[in-house]
mmCIF file of C-alpha atoms in Angstrom:
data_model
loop_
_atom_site.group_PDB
_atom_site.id
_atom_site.type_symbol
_atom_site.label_atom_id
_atom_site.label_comp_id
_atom_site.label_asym_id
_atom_site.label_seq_id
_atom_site.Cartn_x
_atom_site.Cartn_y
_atom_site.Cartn_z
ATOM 1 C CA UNK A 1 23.110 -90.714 43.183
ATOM 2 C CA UNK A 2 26.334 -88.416 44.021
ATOM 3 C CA UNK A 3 24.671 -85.446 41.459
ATOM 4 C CA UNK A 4 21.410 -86.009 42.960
ATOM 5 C CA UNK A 5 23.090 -85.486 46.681
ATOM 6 C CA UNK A 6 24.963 -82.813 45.215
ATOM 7 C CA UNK A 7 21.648 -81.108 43.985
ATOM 8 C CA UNK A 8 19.393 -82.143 47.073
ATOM 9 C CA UNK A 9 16.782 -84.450 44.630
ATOM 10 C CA UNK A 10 15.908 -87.083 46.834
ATOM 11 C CA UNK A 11 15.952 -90.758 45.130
ATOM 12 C CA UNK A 12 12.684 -91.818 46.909
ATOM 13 C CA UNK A 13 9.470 -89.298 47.771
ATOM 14 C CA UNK A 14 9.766 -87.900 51.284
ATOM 15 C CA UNK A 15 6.744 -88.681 52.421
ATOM 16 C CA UNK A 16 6.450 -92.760 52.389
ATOM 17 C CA UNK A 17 10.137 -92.212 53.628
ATOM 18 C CA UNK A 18 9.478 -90.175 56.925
ATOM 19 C CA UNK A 19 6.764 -92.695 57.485
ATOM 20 C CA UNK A 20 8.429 -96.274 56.936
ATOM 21 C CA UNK A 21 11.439 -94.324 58.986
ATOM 22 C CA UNK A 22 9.127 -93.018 61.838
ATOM 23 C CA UNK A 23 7.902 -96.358 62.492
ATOM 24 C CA UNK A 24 11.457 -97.955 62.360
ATOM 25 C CA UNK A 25 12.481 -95.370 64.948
ATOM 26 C CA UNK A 26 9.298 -95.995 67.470
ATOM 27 C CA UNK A 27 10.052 -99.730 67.327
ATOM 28 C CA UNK A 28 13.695 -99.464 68.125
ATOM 29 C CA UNK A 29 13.180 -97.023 71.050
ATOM 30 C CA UNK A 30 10.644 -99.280 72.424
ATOM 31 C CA UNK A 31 12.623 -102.438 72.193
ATOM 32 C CA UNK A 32 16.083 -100.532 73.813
ATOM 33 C CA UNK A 33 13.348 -99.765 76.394
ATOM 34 C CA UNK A 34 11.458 -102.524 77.447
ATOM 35 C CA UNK A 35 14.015 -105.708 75.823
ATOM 36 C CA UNK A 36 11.634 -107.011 74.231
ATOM 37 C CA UNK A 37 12.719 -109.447 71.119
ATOM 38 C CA UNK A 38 10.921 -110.476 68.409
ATOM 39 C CA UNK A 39 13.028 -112.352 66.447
ATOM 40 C CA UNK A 40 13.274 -109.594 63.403
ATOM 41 C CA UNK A 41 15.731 -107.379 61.389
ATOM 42 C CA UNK A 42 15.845 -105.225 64.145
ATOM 43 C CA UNK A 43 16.849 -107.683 67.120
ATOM 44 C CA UNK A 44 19.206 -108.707 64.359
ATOM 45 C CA UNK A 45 20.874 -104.704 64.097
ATOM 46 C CA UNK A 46 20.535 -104.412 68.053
ATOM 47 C CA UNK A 47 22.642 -107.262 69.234
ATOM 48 C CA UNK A 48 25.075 -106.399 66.032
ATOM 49 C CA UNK A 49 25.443 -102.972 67.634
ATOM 50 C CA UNK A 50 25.744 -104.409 71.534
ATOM 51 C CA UNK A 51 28.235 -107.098 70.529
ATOM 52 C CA UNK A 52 30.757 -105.689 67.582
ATOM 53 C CA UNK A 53 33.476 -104.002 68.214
ATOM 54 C CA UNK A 54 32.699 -101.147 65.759
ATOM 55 C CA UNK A 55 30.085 -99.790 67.703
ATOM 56 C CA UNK A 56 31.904 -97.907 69.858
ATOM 57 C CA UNK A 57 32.596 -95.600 66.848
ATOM 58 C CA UNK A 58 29.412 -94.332 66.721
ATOM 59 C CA UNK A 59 27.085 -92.136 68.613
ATOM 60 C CA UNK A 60 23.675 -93.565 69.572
ATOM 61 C CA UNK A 61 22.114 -91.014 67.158
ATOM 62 C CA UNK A 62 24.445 -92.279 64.534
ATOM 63 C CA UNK A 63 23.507 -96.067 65.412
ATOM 64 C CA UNK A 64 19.793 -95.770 65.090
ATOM 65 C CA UNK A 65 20.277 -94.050 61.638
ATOM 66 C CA UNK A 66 22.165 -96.777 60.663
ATOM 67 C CA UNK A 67 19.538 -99.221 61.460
ATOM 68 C CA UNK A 68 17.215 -97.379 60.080
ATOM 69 C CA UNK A 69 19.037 -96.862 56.969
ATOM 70 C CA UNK A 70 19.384 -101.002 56.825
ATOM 71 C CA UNK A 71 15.685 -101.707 57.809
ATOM 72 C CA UNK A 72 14.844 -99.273 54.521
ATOM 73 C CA UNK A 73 17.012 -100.676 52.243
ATOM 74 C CA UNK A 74 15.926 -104.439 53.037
ATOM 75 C CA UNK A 75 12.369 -103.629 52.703
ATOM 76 C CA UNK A 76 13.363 -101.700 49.480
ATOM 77 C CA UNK A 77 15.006 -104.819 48.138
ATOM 78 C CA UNK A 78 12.575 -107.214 49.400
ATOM 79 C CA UNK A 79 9.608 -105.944 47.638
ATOM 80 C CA UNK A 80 10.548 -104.177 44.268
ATOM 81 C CA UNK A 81 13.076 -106.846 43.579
ATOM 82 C CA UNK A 82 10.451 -109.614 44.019
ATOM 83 C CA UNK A 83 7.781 -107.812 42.619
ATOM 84 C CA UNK A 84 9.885 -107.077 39.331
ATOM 85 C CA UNK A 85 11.268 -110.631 39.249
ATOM 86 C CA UNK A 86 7.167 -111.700 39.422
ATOM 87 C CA UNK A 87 6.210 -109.383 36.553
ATOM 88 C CA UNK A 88 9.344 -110.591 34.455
ATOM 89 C CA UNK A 89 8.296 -113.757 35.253
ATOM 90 C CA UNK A 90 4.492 -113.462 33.435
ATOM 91 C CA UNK A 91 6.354 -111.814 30.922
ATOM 92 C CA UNK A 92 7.482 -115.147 29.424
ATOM 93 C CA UNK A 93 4.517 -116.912 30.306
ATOM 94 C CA UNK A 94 2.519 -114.790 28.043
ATOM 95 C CA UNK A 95 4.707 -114.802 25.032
ATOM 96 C CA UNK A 96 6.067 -118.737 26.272
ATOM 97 C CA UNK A 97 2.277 -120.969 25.893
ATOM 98 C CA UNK A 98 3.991 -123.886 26.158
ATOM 99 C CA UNK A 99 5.393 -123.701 29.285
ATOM 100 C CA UNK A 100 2.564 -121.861 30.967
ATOM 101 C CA UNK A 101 0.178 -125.267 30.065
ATOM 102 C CA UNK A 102 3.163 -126.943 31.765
ATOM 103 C CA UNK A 103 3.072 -125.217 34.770
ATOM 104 C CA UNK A 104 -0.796 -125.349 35.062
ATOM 105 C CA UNK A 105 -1.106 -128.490 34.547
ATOM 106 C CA UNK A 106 1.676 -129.048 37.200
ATOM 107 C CA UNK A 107 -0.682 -126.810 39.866
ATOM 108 C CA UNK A 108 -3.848 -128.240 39.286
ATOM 109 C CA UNK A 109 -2.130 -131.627 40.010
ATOM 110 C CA UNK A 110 -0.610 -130.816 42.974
ATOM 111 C CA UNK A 111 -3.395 -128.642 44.442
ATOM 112 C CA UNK A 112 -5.845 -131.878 43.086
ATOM 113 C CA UNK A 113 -3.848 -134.104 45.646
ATOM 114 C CA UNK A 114 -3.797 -131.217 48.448
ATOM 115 C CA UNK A 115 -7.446 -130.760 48.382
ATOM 116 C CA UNK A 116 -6.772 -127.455 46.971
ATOM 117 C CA UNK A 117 -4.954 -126.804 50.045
ATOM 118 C CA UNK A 118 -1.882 -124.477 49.362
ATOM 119 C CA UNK A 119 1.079 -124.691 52.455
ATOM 120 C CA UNK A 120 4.316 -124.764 52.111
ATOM 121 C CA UNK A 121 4.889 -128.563 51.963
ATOM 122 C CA UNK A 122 2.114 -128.235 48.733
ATOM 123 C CA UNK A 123 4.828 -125.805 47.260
ATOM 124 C CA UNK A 124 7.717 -127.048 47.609
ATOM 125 C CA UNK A 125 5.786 -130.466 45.443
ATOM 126 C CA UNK A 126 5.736 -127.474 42.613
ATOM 127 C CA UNK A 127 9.021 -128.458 40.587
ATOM 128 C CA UNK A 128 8.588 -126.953 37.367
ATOM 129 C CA UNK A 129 7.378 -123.691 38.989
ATOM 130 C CA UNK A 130 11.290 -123.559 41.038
ATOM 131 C CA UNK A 131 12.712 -124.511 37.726
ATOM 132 C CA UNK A 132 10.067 -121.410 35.460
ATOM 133 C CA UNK A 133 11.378 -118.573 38.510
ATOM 134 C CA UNK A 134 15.105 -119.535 38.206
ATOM 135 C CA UNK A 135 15.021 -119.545 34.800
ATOM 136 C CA UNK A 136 13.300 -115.967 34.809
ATOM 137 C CA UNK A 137 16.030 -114.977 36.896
ATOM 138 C CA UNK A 138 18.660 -116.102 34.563
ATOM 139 C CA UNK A 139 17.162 -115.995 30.670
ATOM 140 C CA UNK A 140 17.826 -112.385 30.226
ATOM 141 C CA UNK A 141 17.396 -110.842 33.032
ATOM 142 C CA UNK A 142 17.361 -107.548 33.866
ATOM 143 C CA UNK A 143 20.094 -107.656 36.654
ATOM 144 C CA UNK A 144 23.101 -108.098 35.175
ATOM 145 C CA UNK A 145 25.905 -107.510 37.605
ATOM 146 C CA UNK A 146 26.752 -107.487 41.719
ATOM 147 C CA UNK A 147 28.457 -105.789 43.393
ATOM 148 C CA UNK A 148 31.094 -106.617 46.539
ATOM 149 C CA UNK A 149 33.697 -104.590 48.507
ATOM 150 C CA UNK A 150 36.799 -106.871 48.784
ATOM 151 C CA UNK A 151 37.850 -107.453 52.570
ATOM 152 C CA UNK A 152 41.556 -108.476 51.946
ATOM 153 C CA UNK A 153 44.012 -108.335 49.047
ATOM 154 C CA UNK A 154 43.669 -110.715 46.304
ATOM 155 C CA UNK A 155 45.343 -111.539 43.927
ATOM 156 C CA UNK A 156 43.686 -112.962 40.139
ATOM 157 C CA UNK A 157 44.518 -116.804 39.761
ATOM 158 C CA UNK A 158 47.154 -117.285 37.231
ATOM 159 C CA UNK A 159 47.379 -113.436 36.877
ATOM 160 C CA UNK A 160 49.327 -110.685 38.501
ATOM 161 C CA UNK A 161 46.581 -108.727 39.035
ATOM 162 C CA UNK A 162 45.652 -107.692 42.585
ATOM 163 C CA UNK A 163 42.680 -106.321 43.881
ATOM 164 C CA UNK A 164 43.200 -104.359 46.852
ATOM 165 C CA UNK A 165 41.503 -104.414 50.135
ATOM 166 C CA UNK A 166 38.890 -101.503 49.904
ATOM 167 C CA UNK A 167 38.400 -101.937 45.957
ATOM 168 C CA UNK A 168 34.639 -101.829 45.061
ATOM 169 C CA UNK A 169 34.851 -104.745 42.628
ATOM 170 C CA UNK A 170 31.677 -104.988 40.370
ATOM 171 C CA UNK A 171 30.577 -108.552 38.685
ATOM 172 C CA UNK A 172 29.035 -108.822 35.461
ATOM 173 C CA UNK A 173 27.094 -112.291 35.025
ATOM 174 C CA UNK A 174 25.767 -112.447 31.673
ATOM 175 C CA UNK A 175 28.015 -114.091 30.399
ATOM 176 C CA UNK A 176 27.946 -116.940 33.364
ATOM 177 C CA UNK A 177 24.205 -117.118 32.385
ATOM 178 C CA UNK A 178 24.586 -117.463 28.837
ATOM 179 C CA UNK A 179 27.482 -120.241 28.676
ATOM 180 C CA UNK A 180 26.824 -123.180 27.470
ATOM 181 C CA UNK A 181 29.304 -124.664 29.808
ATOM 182 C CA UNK A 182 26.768 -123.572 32.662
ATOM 183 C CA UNK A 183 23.428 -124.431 31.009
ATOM 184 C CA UNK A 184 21.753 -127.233 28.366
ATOM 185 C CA UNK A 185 20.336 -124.466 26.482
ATOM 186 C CA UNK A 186 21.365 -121.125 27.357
ATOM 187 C CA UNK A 187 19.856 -119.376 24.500
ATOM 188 C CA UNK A 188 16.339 -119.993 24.949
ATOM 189 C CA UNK A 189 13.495 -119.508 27.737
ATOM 190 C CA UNK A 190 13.550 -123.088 28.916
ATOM 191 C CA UNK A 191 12.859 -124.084 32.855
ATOM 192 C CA UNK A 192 14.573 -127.652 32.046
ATOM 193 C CA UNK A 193 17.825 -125.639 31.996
ATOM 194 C CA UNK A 194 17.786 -126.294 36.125
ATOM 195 C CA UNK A 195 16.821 -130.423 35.360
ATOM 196 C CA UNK A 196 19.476 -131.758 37.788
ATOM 197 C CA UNK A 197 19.950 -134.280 34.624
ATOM 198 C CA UNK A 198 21.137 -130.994 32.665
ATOM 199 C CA UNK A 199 23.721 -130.702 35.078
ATOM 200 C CA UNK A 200 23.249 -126.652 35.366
ATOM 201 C CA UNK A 201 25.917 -124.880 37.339
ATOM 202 C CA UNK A 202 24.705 -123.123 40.470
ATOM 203 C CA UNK A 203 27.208 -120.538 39.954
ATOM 204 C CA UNK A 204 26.464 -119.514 36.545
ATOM 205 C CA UNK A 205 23.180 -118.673 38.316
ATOM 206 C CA UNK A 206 23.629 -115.580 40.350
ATOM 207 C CA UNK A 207 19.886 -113.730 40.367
ATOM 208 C CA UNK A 208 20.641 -114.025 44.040
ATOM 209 C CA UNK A 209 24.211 -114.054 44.275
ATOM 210 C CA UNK A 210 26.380 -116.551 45.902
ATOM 211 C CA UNK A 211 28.102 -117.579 49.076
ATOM 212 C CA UNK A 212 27.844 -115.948 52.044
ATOM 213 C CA UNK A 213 26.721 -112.674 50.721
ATOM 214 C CA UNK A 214 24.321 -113.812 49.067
ATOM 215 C CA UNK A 215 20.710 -112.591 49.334
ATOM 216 C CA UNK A 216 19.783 -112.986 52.391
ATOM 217 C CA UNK A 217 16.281 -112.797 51.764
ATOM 218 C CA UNK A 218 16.349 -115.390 48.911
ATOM 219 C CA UNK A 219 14.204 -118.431 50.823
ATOM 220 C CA UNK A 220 11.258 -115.395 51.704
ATOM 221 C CA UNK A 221 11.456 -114.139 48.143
ATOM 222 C CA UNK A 222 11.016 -117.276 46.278
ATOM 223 C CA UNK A 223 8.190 -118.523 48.714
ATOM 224 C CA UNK A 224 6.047 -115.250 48.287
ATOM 225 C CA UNK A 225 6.915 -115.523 44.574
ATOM 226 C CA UNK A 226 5.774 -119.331 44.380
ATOM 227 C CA UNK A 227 2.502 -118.332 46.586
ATOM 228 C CA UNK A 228 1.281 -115.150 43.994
ATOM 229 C CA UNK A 229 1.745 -117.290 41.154
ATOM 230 C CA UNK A 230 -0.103 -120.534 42.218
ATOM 231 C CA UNK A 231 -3.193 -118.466 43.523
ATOM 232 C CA UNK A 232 -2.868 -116.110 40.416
ATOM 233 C CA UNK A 233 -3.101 -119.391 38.419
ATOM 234 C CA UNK A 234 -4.959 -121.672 39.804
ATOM 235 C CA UNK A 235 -7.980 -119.210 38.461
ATOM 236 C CA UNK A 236 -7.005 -117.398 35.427
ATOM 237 C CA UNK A 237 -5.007 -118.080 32.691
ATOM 238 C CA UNK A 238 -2.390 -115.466 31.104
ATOM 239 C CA UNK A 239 -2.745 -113.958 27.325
ATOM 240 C CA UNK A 240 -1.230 -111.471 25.557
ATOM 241 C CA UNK A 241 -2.916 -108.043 25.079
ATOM 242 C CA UNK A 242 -2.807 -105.052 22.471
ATOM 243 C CA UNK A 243 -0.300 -103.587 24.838
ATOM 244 C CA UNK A 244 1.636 -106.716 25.465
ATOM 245 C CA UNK A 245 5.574 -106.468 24.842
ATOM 246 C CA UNK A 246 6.337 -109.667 23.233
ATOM 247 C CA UNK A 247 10.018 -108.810 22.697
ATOM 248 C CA UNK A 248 12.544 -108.357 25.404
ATOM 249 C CA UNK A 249 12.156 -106.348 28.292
ATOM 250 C CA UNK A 250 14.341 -103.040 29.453
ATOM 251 C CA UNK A 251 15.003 -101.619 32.627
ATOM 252 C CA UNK A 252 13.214 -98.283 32.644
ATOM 253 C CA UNK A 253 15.811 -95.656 33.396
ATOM 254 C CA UNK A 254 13.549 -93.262 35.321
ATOM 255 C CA UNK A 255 12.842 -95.609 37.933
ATOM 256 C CA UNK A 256 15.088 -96.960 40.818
ATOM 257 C CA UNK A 257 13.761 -100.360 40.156
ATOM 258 C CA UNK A 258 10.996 -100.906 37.234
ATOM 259 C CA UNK A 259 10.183 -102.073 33.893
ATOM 260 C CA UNK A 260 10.238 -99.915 30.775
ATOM 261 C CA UNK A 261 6.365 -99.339 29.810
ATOM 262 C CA UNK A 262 5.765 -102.015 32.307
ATOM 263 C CA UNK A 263 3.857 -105.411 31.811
ATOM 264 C CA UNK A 264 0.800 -105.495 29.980
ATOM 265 C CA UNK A 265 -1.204 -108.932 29.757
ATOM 266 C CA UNK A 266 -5.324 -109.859 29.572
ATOM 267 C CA UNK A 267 -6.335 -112.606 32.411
ATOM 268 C CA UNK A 268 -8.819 -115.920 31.353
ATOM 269 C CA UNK A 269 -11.066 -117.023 33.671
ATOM 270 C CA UNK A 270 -10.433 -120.879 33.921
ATOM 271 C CA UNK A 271 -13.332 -123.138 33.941
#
């Protein structure tokens, strides 16, 4: 990012960006103007900039490019993160048969007793489909680290290592993921990883990171994740195709967030 700044290559095309930012802009004016609330990321910024103590430090120019600047980013995150969790996710139902029956069967059950009905009471009956997206999120997945500016001096249990206030610290969670303190069977693609029986750890699971920065978006993610799949499958099944990747997946490098060569799979009509 600092040699593309350095050269002027923007990360993102200017285009969609002068648009999603030209719309942010119009909807902050109008709420500073009228008062108007809706309840939203941007009431959120507003009363964060009317309230803290910081915002006397900046200009209102320099305020509304900061919320813009926030509003991007969380739409950013919300939908390429979710999206690529969602394609990683039929990744290992293609190559994993076993567990796709599994969670078909489990759909056809539930939507069988909800008159075919699907609401969020009708998902949240969907157990095996939480347990198949957390364990796409942990079986090698393709985020692999956080990272967290730390707010006050700390010092390394049973260390003398301190990490200074300031320090951008960055966390590497592959390891958490692949213990077999953490998980029944860490080595395999296996949604009865998060049984409760199987004891998993909720902190070796960090697709979402953890305390109170974690995603903040998680609970929105996971329900428009739960809601593609169960109307994706409800109709069609998933096979592989000629172009399928039946390996592991890669991060493609010439994309801010994407898969290399993407996800290639053939759709079943089910009777």
């Amino acid at each position: 990012p600092s040699l593309a700044k350095l050269l002027g290559i923007p990360i993102f095309p200017k285009q969609p960006c002068l648009f999603l930012s030209n719309i942010i802009e119009k909807a902050y004016r109008q709420r500073m103007n009228s008062g108007e609330k809706r309840n939203d990321i941007i009431d959120v910024i507003v009363e964060e900039m009317k309230t803290s103590e910081l915002s006397k430090d900046f200009t209102e120019e320099e305020k509304e490019l900061l919320l813009v600047a926030q509003a991007f980013i969380l739409f950013m995150a919300g939908f390429d993160s979710a999206s690529m969790m969602v394609s990683m996710a039929i990744h290992h139902l293609v190559i994993h048969e076993d567990v796709q029956n599994k969670l078909l069967a489990e759909i056809d059950t539930v939507l069988e007793e909800a008159d075919g009905e699907v609401t969020h009471d009708v998902l949240q009956e969907m157990k095996y489909l939480d347990r198949v997206i957390q364990e796409t999120g942990r079986y090698k997945s393709l985020m692999r680290s956080h990272e967290r500016m730390c707010t006050k001096d700390y010092v390394v249990p049973e260390t003398n290592i301190i990490i200074p206030r300031g320090r951008m610290v960055k966390v590497y969670f592959t390891p958490f993921e692949n213990s077999k303190k953490n998980f029944k069977n860490p080595g395999q693609f296996d949604p009865d990883n998060f049984l409760p029986e199987n004891n998993p750890n909720k902190f070796g699971y960090m697709a979402f990171g953890q305390g109170p920065r974690a995603c903040p978006a998680q609970r929105y993610a996971l329900l428009a994740m739960k809601i593609f799949l169960v109307h994706f499958l409800r109709n069609h099944r998933l096979v592989a195709s000629a172009k399928s990747n039946m390996g592991d997946i890669e991060l493609d490098p010439n994309a801010i967030i994407g898969i290399k060569g993407g996800v290639w799979f053939k759709l079943e009509k089910r009777i």
